[in-house]
Short mmCIF file of C-alpha atoms in Angstrom, two decimals:
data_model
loop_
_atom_site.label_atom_id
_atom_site.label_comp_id
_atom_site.label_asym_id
_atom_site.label_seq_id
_atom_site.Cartn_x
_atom_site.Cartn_y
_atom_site.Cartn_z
CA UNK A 257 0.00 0.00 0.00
CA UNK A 258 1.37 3.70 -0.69
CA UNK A 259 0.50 6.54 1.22
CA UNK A 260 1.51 10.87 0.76
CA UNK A 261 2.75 12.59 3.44
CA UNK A 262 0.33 15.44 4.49
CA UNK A 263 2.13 16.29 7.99
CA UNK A 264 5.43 16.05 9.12
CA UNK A 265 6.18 15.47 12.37
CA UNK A 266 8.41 13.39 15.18
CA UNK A 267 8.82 10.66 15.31
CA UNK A 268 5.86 9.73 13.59
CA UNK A 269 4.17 11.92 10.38
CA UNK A 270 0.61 11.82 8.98
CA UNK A 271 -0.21 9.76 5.31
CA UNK A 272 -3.14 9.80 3.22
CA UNK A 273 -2.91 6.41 1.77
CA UNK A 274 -4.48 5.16 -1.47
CA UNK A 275 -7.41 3.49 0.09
CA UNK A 276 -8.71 6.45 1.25
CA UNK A 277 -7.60 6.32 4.73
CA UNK A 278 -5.63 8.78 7.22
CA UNK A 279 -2.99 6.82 9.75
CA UNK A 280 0.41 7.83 11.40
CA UNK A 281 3.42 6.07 9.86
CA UNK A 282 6.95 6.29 11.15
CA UNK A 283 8.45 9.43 9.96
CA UNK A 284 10.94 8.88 6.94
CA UNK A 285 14.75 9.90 6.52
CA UNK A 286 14.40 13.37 4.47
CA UNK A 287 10.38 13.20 5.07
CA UNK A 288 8.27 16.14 3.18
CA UNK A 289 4.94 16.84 2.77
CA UNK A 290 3.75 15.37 -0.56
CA UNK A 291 6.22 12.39 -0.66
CA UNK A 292 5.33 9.14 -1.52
CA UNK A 293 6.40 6.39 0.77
CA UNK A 294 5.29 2.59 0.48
CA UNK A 295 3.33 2.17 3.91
CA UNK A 296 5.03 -2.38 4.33
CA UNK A 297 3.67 -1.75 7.92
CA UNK A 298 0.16 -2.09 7.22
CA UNK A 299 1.04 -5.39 5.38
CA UNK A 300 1.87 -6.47 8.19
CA UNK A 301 -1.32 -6.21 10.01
CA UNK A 302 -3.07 -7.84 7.50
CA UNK A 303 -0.27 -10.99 7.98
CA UNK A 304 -0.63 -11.06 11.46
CA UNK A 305 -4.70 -10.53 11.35
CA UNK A 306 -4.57 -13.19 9.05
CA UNK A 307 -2.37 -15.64 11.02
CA UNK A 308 -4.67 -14.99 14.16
CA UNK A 309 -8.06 -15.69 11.85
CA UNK A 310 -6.40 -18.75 10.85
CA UNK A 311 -5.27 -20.46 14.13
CA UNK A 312 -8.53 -18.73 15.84
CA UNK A 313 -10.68 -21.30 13.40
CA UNK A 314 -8.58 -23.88 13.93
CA UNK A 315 -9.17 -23.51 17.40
CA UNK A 316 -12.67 -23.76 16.49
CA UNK A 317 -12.40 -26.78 14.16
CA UNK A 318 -10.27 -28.76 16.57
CA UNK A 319 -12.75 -28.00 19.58
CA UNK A 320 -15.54 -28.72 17.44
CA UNK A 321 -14.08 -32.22 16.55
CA UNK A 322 -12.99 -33.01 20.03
CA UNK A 323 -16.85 -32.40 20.86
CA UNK A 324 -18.56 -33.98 18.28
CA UNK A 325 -15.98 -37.23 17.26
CA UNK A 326 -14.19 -37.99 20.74
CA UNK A 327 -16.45 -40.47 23.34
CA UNK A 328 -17.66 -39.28 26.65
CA UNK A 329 -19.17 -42.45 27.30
CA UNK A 330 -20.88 -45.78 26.53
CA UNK A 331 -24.18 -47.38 26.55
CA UNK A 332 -23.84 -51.03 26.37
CA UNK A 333 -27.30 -53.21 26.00
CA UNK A 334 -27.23 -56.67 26.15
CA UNK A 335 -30.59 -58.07 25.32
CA UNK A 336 -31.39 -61.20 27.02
CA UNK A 337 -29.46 -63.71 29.58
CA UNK A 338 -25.91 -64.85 29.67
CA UNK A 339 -26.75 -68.52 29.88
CA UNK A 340 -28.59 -68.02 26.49
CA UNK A 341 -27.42 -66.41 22.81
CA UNK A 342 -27.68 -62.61 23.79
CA UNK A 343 -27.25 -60.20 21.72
CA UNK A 344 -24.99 -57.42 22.92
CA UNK A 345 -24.00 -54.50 21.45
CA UNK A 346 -22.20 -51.39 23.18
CA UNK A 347 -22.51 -47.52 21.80
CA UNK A 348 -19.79 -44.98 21.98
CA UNK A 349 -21.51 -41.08 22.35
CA UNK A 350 -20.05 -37.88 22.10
CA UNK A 351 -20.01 -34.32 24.19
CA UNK A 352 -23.56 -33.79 23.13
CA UNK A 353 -24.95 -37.37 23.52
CA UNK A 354 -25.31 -38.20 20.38
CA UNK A 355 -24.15 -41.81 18.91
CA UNK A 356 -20.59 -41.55 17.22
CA UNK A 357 -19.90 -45.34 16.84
CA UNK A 358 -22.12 -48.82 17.62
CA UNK A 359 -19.92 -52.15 17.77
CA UNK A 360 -21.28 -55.42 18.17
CA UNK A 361 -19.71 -57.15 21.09
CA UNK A 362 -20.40 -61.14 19.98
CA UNK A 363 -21.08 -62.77 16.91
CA UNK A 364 -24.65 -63.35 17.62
CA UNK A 365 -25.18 -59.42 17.61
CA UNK A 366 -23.46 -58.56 14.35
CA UNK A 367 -26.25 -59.57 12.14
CA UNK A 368 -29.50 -57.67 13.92
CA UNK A 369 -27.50 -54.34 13.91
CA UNK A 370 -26.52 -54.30 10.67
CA UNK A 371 -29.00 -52.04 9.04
CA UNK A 372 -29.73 -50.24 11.92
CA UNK A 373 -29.03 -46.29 11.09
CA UNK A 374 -28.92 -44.94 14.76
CA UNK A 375 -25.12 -43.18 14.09
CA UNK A 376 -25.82 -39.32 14.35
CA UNK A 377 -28.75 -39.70 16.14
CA UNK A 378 -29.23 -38.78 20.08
CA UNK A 379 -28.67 -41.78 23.09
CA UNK A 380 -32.77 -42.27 23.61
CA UNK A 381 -33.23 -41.98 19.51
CA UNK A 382 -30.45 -44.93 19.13
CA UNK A 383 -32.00 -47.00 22.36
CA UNK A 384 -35.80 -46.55 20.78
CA UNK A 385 -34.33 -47.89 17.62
CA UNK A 386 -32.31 -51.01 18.68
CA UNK A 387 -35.00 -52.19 20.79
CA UNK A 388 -37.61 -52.23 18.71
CA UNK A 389 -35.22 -53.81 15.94
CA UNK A 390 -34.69 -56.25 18.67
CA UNK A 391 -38.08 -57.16 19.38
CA UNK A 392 -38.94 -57.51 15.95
CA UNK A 393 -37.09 -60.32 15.48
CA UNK A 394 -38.83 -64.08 15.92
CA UNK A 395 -35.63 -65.59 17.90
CA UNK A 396 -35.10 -62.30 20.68
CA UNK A 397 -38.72 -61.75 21.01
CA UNK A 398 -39.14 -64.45 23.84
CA UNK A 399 -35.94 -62.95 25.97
CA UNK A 400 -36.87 -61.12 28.99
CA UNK A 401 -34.20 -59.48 30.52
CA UNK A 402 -32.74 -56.63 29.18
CA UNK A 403 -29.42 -55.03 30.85
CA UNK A 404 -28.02 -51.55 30.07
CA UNK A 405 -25.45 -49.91 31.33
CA UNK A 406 -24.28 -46.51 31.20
CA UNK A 407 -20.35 -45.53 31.31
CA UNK A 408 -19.35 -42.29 32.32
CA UNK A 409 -17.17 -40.52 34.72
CA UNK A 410 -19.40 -37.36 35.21
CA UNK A 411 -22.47 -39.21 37.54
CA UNK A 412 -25.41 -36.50 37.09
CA UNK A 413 -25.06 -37.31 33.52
CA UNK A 414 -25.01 -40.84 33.64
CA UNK A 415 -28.28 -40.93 35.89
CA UNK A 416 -29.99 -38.45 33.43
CA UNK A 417 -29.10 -40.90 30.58
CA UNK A 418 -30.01 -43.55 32.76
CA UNK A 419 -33.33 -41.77 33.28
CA UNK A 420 -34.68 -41.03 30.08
CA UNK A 421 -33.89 -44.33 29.00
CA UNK A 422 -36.17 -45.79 31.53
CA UNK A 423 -38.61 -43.38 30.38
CA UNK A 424 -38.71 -44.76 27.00
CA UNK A 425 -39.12 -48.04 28.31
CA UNK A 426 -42.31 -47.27 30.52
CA UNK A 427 -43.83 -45.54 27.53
CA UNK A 428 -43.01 -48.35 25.59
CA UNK A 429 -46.00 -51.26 25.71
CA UNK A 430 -43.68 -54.05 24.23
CA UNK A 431 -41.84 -54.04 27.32
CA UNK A 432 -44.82 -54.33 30.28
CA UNK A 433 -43.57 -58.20 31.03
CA UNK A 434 -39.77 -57.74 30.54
CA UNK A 435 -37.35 -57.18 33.54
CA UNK A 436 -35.03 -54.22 32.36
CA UNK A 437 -31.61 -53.56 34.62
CA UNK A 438 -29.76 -50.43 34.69
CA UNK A 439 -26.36 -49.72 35.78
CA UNK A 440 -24.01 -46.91 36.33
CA UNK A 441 -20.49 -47.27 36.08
CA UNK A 442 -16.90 -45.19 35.60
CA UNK A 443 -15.24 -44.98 32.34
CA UNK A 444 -12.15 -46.53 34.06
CA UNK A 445 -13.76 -49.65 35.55
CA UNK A 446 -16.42 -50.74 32.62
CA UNK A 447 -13.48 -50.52 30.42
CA UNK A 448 -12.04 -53.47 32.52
CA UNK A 449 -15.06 -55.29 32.23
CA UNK A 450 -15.35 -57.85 29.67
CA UNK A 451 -17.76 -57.00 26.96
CA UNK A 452 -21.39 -58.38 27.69
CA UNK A 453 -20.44 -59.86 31.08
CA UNK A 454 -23.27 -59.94 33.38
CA UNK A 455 -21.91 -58.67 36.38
CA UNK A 456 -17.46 -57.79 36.95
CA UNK A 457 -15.23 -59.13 39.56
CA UNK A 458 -17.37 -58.78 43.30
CA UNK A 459 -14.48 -56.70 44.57
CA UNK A 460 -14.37 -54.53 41.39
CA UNK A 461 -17.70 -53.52 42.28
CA UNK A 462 -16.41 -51.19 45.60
CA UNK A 463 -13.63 -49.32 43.74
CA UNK A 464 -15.62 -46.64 43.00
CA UNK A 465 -18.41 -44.83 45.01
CA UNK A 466 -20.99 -45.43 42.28
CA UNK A 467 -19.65 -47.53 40.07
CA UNK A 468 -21.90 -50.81 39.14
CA UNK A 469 -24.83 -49.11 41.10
CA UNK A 470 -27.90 -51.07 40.05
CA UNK A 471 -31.53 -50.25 39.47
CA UNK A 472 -34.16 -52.90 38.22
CA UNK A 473 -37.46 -54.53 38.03
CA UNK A 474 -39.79 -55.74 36.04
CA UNK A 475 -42.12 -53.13 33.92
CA UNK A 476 -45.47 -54.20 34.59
#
């Protein structure tokens, strides 16, 4: 950008530059009024506006990725008993509680969750989903137990998960004789539980103040 010198002065003299604008620039070696200087400072600015625009969306980005792609917790819903073929799946949710991943955890559930479509959608939306896909099918429809349980460090959230899932499950009809358990555990001790194991070591179960805290019974 170039700028003329309409003031001299010390140590800095006042430019009219070429977009229009009137700013102070350092005052040049033999400065006059009506000289012509090339005004690199202001190229500057721009740079370093430009450098801070830059990193301040990729703060943005990265924060925004952390929240929506990187788990907060786990639902994990095994649907029937151990001693029979249950079908147990576990589902990976984000900042917002919404479903970022669902992973079958034996080989009998791989094929019912196949075409389900619950990624993107919210915990209770995903839950809704796999049950009734569950229940739809001839060989599952006679199971009734149903175990969830809800991984997360943060308790208040865990029991408000916990809470609207039971919710959906008194609402529900389909589920009036089935006995549906929920329990609460830390991030740190479900991930030492084995997947779809009915109940971890008894004294696993008093290393945390909540952790494997069980509610049940019957909806009826």
């Amino acid at each position: 950008m170039k700028g003329v010198i309409v003031q001299v002065g010390e140590p800095k003299s006042i430019a009219l530059f070429n977009n229009g604008r009137i700013g102070a620039v350092p005052t040049p070696a033999d400065c006059r009024v009506g000289m012509v200087i090339d005004v690199s400072y202001n190229r500057r600015k721009f740079i370093f506006l430009g450098v801070f625009i830059f990193f301040a969306l990729l703060g943005v980005l990265l924060s925004a990725r952390f929240l929506c792609f990187s788990s907060t917790g786990y639902v994990q819903i095994t649907y029937g008993q151990q001693a029979n073929k249950t079908v147990s799946l576990e589902l990976s949710y984000n900042y917002f509680e919404c479903v970022i991943s669902a992973k079958p955890l034996n080989t009998f559930s791989v094929a019912p969750i196949m075409d389900m479509r619950i990624k993107g959608k919210s915990i209770n939306d995903a839950y809704r989903t796999i049950l009734e896909t569950l229940d739809s099918s001839e060989t599952l429809r006679s199971q009734n137990y149903i175990t969830v349980r809800v991984a997360q460090d943060n308790l208040e959230k865990a029991r408000k998960i916990e809470q609207g899932l039971a919710l959906l499950a008194d609402k529900s009809g389909n589920y009036n004789n089935r006995s549906i358990t929920f329990e609460l555990y830390t991030l740190e001790l479900y991930q030492k539980a084995e997947p779809g194991a009915s109940a971890l070591p008894q004294e696993e179960q008093h290393g945390s103040p909540w952790y494997g805290e069980h509610r049940s019974g019957r909806r009826n």
